[in-house]
Each structure stands twice: as structure tokens, then as C-alpha cells.
Coordinates of C-alpha atoms in Angstrom, one line a residue:
X1 CA -11.8 58.2 -63.4
X2 CA -12.6 54.6 -64.3
X3 CA -9.4 53.3 -62.8
X4 CA -10.4 55.0 -59.5
X5 CA -13.8 53.4 -59.6
X6 CA -12.3 50.0 -60.3
X7 CA -9.8 50.4 -57.4
X8 CA -12.6 51.5 -55.1
X9 CA -14.8 48.5 -56.1
X10 CA -11.9 46.1 -55.5
X11 CA -11.3 47.6 -52.1
X12 CA -15.0 47.3 -51.2
X13 CA -15.1 43.6 -52.4
X14 CA -12.0 42.8 -50.3
X15 CA -13.6 44.5 -47.2
X16 CA -16.8 42.5 -47.7
X17 CA -14.8 39.3 -47.9
X18 CA -13.0 40.1 -44.7
X19 CA -16.3 40.8 -43.0
X20 CA -17.8 37.6 -44.2
X21 CA -14.7 35.6 -43.0
X22 CA -14.8 37.3 -39.6
X23 CA -18.5 36.6 -39.3
X24 CA -18.0 32.9 -40.2
X25 CA -15.3 32.6 -37.6
X26 CA -17.4 34.4 -35.0
X27 CA -20.3 32.1 -35.8
X28 CA -18.1 29.0 -35.6
X29 CA -16.7 30.1 -32.2
X30 CA -20.3 30.8 -30.9
X31 CA -21.4 27.4 -32.2
X32 CA -18.5 25.6 -30.4
X33 CA -19.4 27.4 -27.1
X34 CA -23.0 26.3 -27.5
X35 CA -22.0 22.7 -28.1
X36 CA -19.8 22.7 -25.0
X37 CA -22.6 24.3 -23.0
X38 CA -25.1 21.7 -24.2
X39 CA -22.6 18.8 -23.5
X40 CA -21.9 20.1 -20.0
X41 CA -25.6 20.5 -19.3
X42 CA -26.3 17.0 -20.5
X43 CA -23.5 15.6 -18.3
X44 CA -24.8 17.5 -15.3
X45 CA -28.4 16.2 -15.9
X46 CA -27.2 12.6 -16.4
X47 CA -25.3 12.9 -13.1
X48 CA -28.1 14.4 -11.1
X49 CA -31.2 12.9 -12.6
X50 CA -30.1 9.3 -13.3
X51 CA -32.2 6.9 -11.4
X52 CA -29.1 4.9 -10.5
X53 CA -27.2 7.9 -9.1
X54 CA -26.6 8.2 -5.4
X55 CA -24.2 10.0 -3.1
X56 CA -21.4 7.6 -3.7
X57 CA -21.5 8.0 -7.5
X58 CA -21.5 11.8 -7.1
X59 CA -18.5 11.7 -4.7
X60 CA -16.6 9.3 -7.0
X61 CA -17.2 11.6 -9.9
X62 CA -16.0 14.7 -8.0
X63 CA -12.9 12.9 -6.7
X64 CA -12.1 11.2 -10.0
X65 CA -9.1 13.7 -10.7
X66 CA -7.7 13.0 -7.3
X67 CA -8.1 9.2 -7.8
X68 CA -6.3 9.5 -11.1
X69 CA -3.4 11.5 -9.6
X70 CA -3.0 9.1 -6.7
X71 CA -3.1 6.0 -8.9
X72 CA -0.4 7.4 -11.2
X73 CA 1.8 8.6 -8.4
X74 CA 1.5 5.2 -6.7
X75 CA 2.2 3.4 -9.9
X76 CA 5.4 5.3 -10.6
X77 CA 6.7 5.5 -7.1
X78 CA 6.2 1.8 -6.3
X79 CA 9.7 1.0 -7.3
X80 CA 10.9 3.8 -5.0
X81 CA 9.0 2.4 -2.1
X82 CA 10.4 -1.1 -2.6
X83 CA 13.9 0.3 -2.8
X84 CA 13.2 2.2 0.4
X85 CA 12.0 -1.0 2.3
X86 CA 15.1 -2.9 1.1
X87 CA 17.4 0.0 2.0
X88 CA 16.0 0.5 5.5
X89 CA 16.0 -3.2 6.3
X90 CA 19.5 -3.6 5.0
X91 CA 20.7 -0.7 7.1
X92 CA 19.2 -2.3 10.3
X93 CA 20.8 -5.7 9.5
X94 CA 24.2 -4.0 8.9
X95 CA 24.0 -2.2 12.2
X96 CA 23.1 -5.4 14.0
X97 CA 26.0 -7.3 12.4
X98 CA 28.6 -4.5 12.7
X99 CA 27.8 -2.8 16.0
X100 CA 25.6 -5.1 18.2
X101 CA 26.6 -8.6 17.4
X102 CA 30.3 -8.2 18.5
X103 CA 29.0 -6.6 21.8
X104 CA 26.6 -9.5 22.3
X105 CA 29.3 -12.1 21.8
X106 CA 31.5 -10.3 24.3
X107 CA 29.0 -9.6 27.1
X108 CA 26.2 -12.2 26.9
X109 CA 26.2 -15.7 28.3
X110 CA 26.4 -18.7 25.9
X111 CA 22.7 -19.4 26.3
X112 CA 21.6 -15.9 25.4
X113 CA 24.1 -15.9 22.5
X114 CA 22.5 -19.0 21.1
X115 CA 19.0 -17.5 21.6
X116 CA 19.9 -14.3 19.8
X117 CA 21.7 -16.0 16.9
X118 CA 18.9 -18.6 16.4
X119 CA 15.9 -16.3 16.7
X120 CA 17.4 -13.3 14.9
X121 CA 18.5 -15.3 11.8
X122 CA 15.2 -17.3 11.7
X123 CA 13.2 -14.0 11.8
X124 CA 15.5 -12.4 9.2
X125 CA 15.0 -15.4 6.8
X126 CA 11.2 -15.3 7.2
X127 CA 11.2 -11.6 6.5
X128 CA 13.3 -11.8 3.4
X129 CA 11.5 -14.9 2.0
X130 CA 7.9 -13.6 2.5
X131 CA 8.8 -10.1 1.1
X132 CA 10.4 -11.5 -2.0
X133 CA 7.5 -13.8 -2.6
X134 CA 5.0 -11.0 -2.0
X135 CA 6.5 -8.7 -4.6
X136 CA 7.2 -11.4 -7.2
X137 CA 4.1 -13.5 -6.9
X138 CA 1.2 -12.5 -9.1
X139 CA -2.0 -12.0 -7.1
X140 CA -4.0 -13.8 -9.8
X141 CA -6.2 -12.5 -12.6
X142 CA -9.4 -13.9 -14.1
X143 CA -9.2 -15.2 -17.7
X144 CA -10.3 -12.8 -20.4
X145 CA -12.3 -15.4 -22.4
X146 CA -16.0 -15.2 -21.6
X147 CA -16.6 -18.9 -22.3
X148 CA -14.3 -20.0 -19.4
X149 CA -16.6 -18.7 -16.6
X150 CA -20.3 -18.9 -16.1
X151 CA -22.6 -17.0 -13.7
X152 CA -20.3 -14.1 -13.0
X153 CA -20.6 -10.4 -13.4
X154 CA -18.8 -8.2 -16.0
X155 CA -16.2 -5.7 -15.0
X156 CA -17.3 -2.3 -16.3
X157 CA -13.7 -1.2 -16.8
X158 CA -12.2 -4.4 -18.2
X159 CA -15.4 -5.5 -20.0
X160 CA -14.4 -9.0 -19.0
X161 CA -15.9 -11.7 -16.7
X162 CA -15.4 -10.9 -13.0
X163 CA -15.7 -13.9 -10.6
X164 CA -16.9 -13.6 -7.0
X165 CA -14.5 -11.7 -4.7
X166 CA -12.7 -10.2 -7.7
X167 CA -12.3 -6.5 -8.0
X168 CA -10.7 -4.1 -10.4
X169 CA -7.4 -2.4 -9.5
X170 CA -7.1 1.1 -11.0
X171 CA -3.4 1.2 -10.5
X172 CA -2.6 -2.2 -12.1
X173 CA -5.5 -1.6 -14.5
X174 CA -6.6 -5.2 -14.2
X175 CA -9.0 -7.3 -12.2
X176 CA -7.5 -9.1 -9.3
X177 CA -8.7 -12.4 -7.8
X178 CA -9.8 -11.9 -4.1
X179 CA -8.3 -8.5 -4.1
X180 CA -7.5 -7.0 -0.7
X181 CA -5.7 -3.8 -1.7
X182 CA -2.8 -2.4 -3.8
X183 CA 0.3 -2.1 -1.6
X184 CA 2.8 0.5 -2.8
X185 CA 5.4 -1.0 -0.5
X186 CA 5.2 -4.2 -2.6
X187 CA 4.6 -2.4 -5.9
X188 CA 2.0 -5.1 -6.3
X189 CA -1.6 -6.0 -5.6
X190 CA -2.4 -8.1 -2.6
X191 CA -4.8 -10.9 -3.9
X192 CA -5.5 -14.6 -3.8
X193 CA -2.0 -15.9 -4.5
X194 CA 0.1 -13.5 -2.4
X195 CA -2.2 -12.5 0.4
X196 CA -0.5 -15.0 2.8
X197 CA 3.0 -13.7 1.9
X198 CA 1.9 -10.2 2.5
X199 CA 0.5 -10.9 5.9
X200 CA 3.4 -13.1 6.9
X201 CA 5.8 -10.4 6.0
X202 CA 3.9 -7.8 8.1
X203 CA 3.8 -10.3 11.0
X204 CA 7.5 -11.3 11.0
X205 CA 8.7 -7.7 10.3
X206 CA 6.7 -6.5 13.3
X207 CA 8.1 -9.3 15.4
X208 CA 11.6 -8.5 14.3
X209 CA 11.2 -4.8 15.1
X210 CA 9.8 -5.6 18.5
X211 CA 12.7 -7.9 19.1
X212 CA 15.2 -5.2 18.2
X213 CA 13.4 -2.6 20.3
X214 CA 13.3 -4.7 23.4
X215 CA 16.8 -6.2 23.0
X216 CA 18.3 -2.8 22.3
X217 CA 16.6 -0.7 24.9
X218 CA 19.5 -0.6 27.4
X219 CA 21.9 0.1 24.5
X220 CA 19.7 2.9 23.3
X221 CA 19.6 4.5 26.7
X222 CA 23.4 4.4 27.0
X223 CA 23.9 5.6 23.4
X224 CA 21.4 8.5 23.9
X225 CA 23.2 9.5 27.1
X226 CA 26.6 9.3 25.3
X227 CA 25.3 11.6 22.5
X228 CA 24.1 14.1 25.0
X229 CA 27.5 14.0 26.7
X230 CA 29.1 14.5 23.2
X231 CA 27.0 17.7 22.7
X232 CA 27.9 19.0 26.1
X233 CA 31.6 18.4 25.6
X234 CA 31.5 19.8 22.2
X235 CA 29.9 23.0 23.6
X236 CA 32.6 23.2 26.3
X237 CA 35.4 22.6 23.8
X238 CA 34.2 25.5 21.7
X239 CA 34.0 27.8 24.7
X240 CA 37.5 26.8 25.7
X241 CA 38.8 27.3 22.2
X242 CA 37.3 30.8 22.2
X243 CA 38.9 31.8 25.6
X244 CA 42.0 29.5 25.3
X245 CA 45.2 30.5 27.1
X246 CA 48.6 28.8 27.1
X247 CA 48.0 26.7 30.2
X248 CA 44.4 25.5 29.3
X249 CA 43.8 22.2 27.6
X250 CA 40.6 21.5 25.7
X251 CA 38.5 18.6 27.0
X252 CA 38.8 15.2 25.2
X253 CA 36.5 14.6 22.2
X254 CA 34.8 11.4 21.0
X255 CA 36.3 9.6 18.0
X256 CA 34.4 9.2 14.8
X257 CA 33.9 5.5 15.5
X258 CA 32.3 6.2 18.9
X259 CA 30.0 8.8 17.4
X260 CA 29.0 6.5 14.6
X261 CA 28.3 3.6 17.0
X262 CA 26.1 5.6 19.3
X263 CA 24.1 7.3 16.5
X264 CA 23.6 3.9 14.8
X265 CA 22.2 2.4 17.9
X266 CA 19.8 5.4 18.3
X267 CA 18.8 5.2 14.7
X268 CA 18.1 1.4 15.0
X269 CA 15.9 1.7 18.1
X270 CA 13.9 4.7 16.8
X271 CA 13.3 3.2 13.4
X272 CA 12.4 -0.3 14.8
X273 CA 10.1 1.2 17.4
X274 CA 8.3 3.4 14.8
X275 CA 7.9 0.5 12.4
X276 CA 6.7 -1.8 15.1
X277 CA 3.9 0.6 16.1
X278 CA 2.7 1.4 12.6
X279 CA 3.1 -2.0 11.0
X280 CA 1.9 -3.7 14.2
X281 CA -1.4 -1.8 13.9
X282 CA -1.7 -2.8 10.3
X283 CA -1.0 -6.5 11.1
X284 CA -3.7 -6.5 13.9
X285 CA -6.2 -5.0 11.4
X286 CA -5.5 -7.7 8.8
X287 CA -5.6 -10.4 11.5
X288 CA -9.1 -9.3 12.5
X289 CA -10.1 -9.4 8.8
X290 CA -8.7 -12.9 8.4
X291 CA -10.5 -14.0 11.5
X292 CA -13.8 -12.9 10.0
X293 CA -13.0 -14.4 6.6
X294 CA -13.0 -11.2 4.6
X295 CA -10.7 -8.8 2.8
X296 CA -10.4 -5.0 3.2
X297 CA -12.8 -4.4 0.3
X298 CA -15.2 -7.0 1.4
X299 CA -15.4 -5.4 4.9
X300 CA -17.1 -2.4 3.4
X301 CA -19.3 -4.5 1.1
X302 CA -20.4 -6.7 4.0
X303 CA -21.0 -3.8 6.3
X304 CA -23.4 -2.2 3.8
X305 CA -25.1 -5.6 3.2
X306 CA -25.4 -6.1 6.9
X307 CA -27.1 -2.7 7.4
X308 CA -29.4 -3.4 4.4
X309 CA -30.6 -6.7 5.8
X310 CA -30.8 -5.4 9.3
X311 CA -33.4 -2.9 8.1
X312 CA -35.5 -5.8 6.8
X313 CA -35.1 -7.7 10.0
X314 CA -32.7 -10.3 8.6
X315 CA -29.3 -11.4 9.7
X316 CA -26.3 -11.3 7.4
X317 CA -23.7 -14.1 7.3
X318 CA -20.5 -14.0 5.4
X319 CA -20.6 -16.9 2.9
X320 CA -16.8 -17.1 2.8
X321 CA -16.4 -17.4 6.6
X322 CA -16.0 -20.9 8.1
X323 CA -15.4 -19.8 11.7
X324 CA -12.5 -18.1 13.3
X325 CA -10.2 -21.1 13.6
X326 CA -11.0 -22.6 10.2
X327 CA -10.6 -19.2 8.6
X328 CA -7.0 -19.2 9.8
X329 CA -6.4 -22.7 8.7
X330 CA -7.8 -21.9 5.2
X331 CA -5.7 -18.7 5.0
X332 CA -2.4 -20.3 6.0
X333 CA -3.1 -23.6 4.1
X334 CA -2.9 -25.8 7.2
X335 CA -4.5 -29.2 6.2
X336 CA -2.7 -31.4 8.8
X337 CA -1.1 -30.6 12.1
X338 CA 2.5 -30.8 10.8
X339 CA 1.7 -28.0 8.4
X340 CA 1.9 -25.5 11.4
X341 CA 5.6 -26.2 11.3
X342 CA 6.4 -26.8 7.7
X343 CA 4.0 -24.1 6.2
X344 CA 3.8 -21.5 9.0
X345 CA 7.0 -21.5 11.0
X346 CA 9.2 -22.3 8.1
X347 CA 9.4 -20.7 4.6
X348 CA 6.9 -22.5 2.3
X349 CA 5.8 -21.6 -1.3
X350 CA 2.6 -23.7 -1.2
X351 CA -0.4 -22.4 -3.0
X352 CA -3.6 -21.3 -1.3
X353 CA -6.8 -23.3 -1.4
X354 CA -8.9 -22.9 -4.6
X355 CA -8.2 -21.1 -7.8
X356 CA -9.8 -17.8 -6.9
X357 CA -12.5 -18.4 -9.6
X358 CA -14.8 -20.6 -7.5
X359 CA -15.0 -21.1 -3.7
X360 CA -15.7 -24.7 -2.8
X361 CA -15.4 -26.0 0.7
X362 CA -11.7 -26.4 1.6
X363 CA -10.6 -29.9 2.8
X364 CA -9.4 -28.5 6.2
X365 CA -12.9 -27.3 7.1
X366 CA -14.7 -30.1 8.9
X367 CA -18.2 -28.5 9.1
X368 CA -20.3 -28.5 6.0
X369 CA -22.0 -25.1 5.6
X370 CA -25.3 -24.4 3.8
X371 CA -24.6 -22.9 0.4
X372 CA -25.1 -19.2 0.2
X373 CA -25.2 -16.8 -2.7
X374 CA -21.9 -14.9 -3.3
X375 CA -21.8 -11.2 -2.6

């Protein structure tokens, strides 16, 4: 009898312990849920009731996962985009040398041959040089030591000094001097030290594509008509083969070399025309920005500042603009007239004006402007 009582008491004690453990775990889970609820509620209140919060901050917070995904995809696929640019450009050059150049040497006059050889190779050299310099030249980064700079803001992501016209690149995870944008086709940021290389590459690539499209228009029409004839003859050949008798002969077929030649010409013209339209629009956009003396990021900043001052009855003037002509001279680094040849029409690795940390008046600008506060 006592043994049964002891066994019953032991079972009851074990049952009570299990109930206590279950209750503790349940209370712990409830406590964690309450903590998460209070944390989310606090985040929501800080987002909605902060005096510094506006519509831009709310949208940035909502789109933060998308920004994170785009930044990481762009970072990892930058090498793929560079390889794609090199591969497509190399294929066009190969088609020109293998297919078009022998035809030009056989059919064109000596004057036209000299023109095509001179302009084509000059344009190719300018494209290769500026693209190589754009992807290998660092855009420039501000120093990390706080004692090196005075009177600048602090980047809220780097927690480091940020000079005027400097912005943080979320893909490179660094501040960039005079940042324009991050270009995936360069796998590099476009900033103070490689902005000229980027624009020159876009300009000469557009010129090269327009040159190939105009020069190859007649060849494209002939090649496209030949491909249509190929399709028609191939269809007739299959019909004849299906109903062939002993006295019927199938129509002649094009050789592999002829097919490859015509398809290569069509590929060259379509690709060059498409790139000329897309890249030409981008080049015109950046040319307008350079004329106004601003970058892609500064355009949005200046527009908001212009609207803010306009409401107060004031006029906004870009402190980094020296006039349309002088803006181009500063951007291209043209100090004397001969630089238009040695620094613009020929490959030149010269550095831009200034260090990107301060923006003094360049020597090529004749007019002295009244000093303005940096934006």
C-alpha cells in the first residue's frame, strides 16, 4: 500500500514539473511576442511621428529591400556586364575586319578607302582607350581622417567627412568624390577622376555605331534581301524534296560562308543602330548636364533647391557652373587651344581640375564669380 502511494506521489510530482516547464515556455513565448510587438510599434511610431520624417523618408524605408536587392545584383553582375561590352564590341570589330574590310578594299575608291581606314581606326582607338581608363581609374574617395578636412558634413553611412559634391555609393559602399552614378557597364562608379573617360567613351562609341550604321546601310539591305531569298529557296527545296521525281533537280542552296556573311552584316547593323539610339540618348543627357555644370545627382538636388528658393521669391544659381562654354573647358581639361587636339581628339590621361575636395576657380575660367555656399 505504501509503495503504491509513493509511486502515485512520484507521478504527481513529475506531472507538476511538466506543467511548470510548459507554463514557463508558454510565458517565455508570450514575452517574446510582446517584445516584438512593442519593438514594431516603436519603429512605426518613430517612422510616422518623427519631426524630420517626410514622404521621401517613408518611400526610402519601404523600398529599402528593393534597393538592397538591386545593389547586390548590380555588384555581382558588374563583371558580366563588362564582359558583355567587350564581347559585343569585339564581335563588331571582327565582322568589320573579316567581312566588310575586304569588300571595301575591292569596291571603294582610294580616297574612300583612306577615309574609312583613318576614321575607323581612330574611332576604335578612342573607344578602347576611354573604356579601359573608365573601368580602371578610381573615381576618387575622400580621406577617412577627420583632421584632413574642415567645414564638411559627415556621411551617415561611412561616419566619415564628406566634402562638397561627394555622395555615398551603396553598391561600392564608399563615398565618391563628385559622384554622378554607379555604372554597371563599367563595374565602377563615375566620379571626379573618371567622369571624362566615361563621357568620352559614350560619345565615341555612339559615333562609331552611327558610322557603322550609315556605312553599312546598303550592305544591310542587300544582306537582308539575300536572307529572305535563302528562306524562300529553302522552302522550295523542301517542297521539291517532298515531291521529287527522277527528272527534277532541287534548286541551288547558299553556302555556309554566304549565309554567315549575310547574317553577320545584319547582326552588325541591327546591333550598331540599337546601341546608337540608346547610348546616343544617354550621351545627350550627360552633355546637357555638363553644359549646366552639374551631375546626375546634383540635378535632383538643384531642382529641389530651385523650387524652394522660387517659393521665397529668390533665384537659384549653381555655384559650380561657370557658363556653358567654360563648363566644357573645365570638364575636358582644356587650358590652352592646343589641348582641343592633344586632350580631346587624341587619347590623354590628364587629370581633371582640382582634387575633388575643394572647388577653387579653374585657371581656364576667365570670369571671376562671386563665391557662393556649396550645396
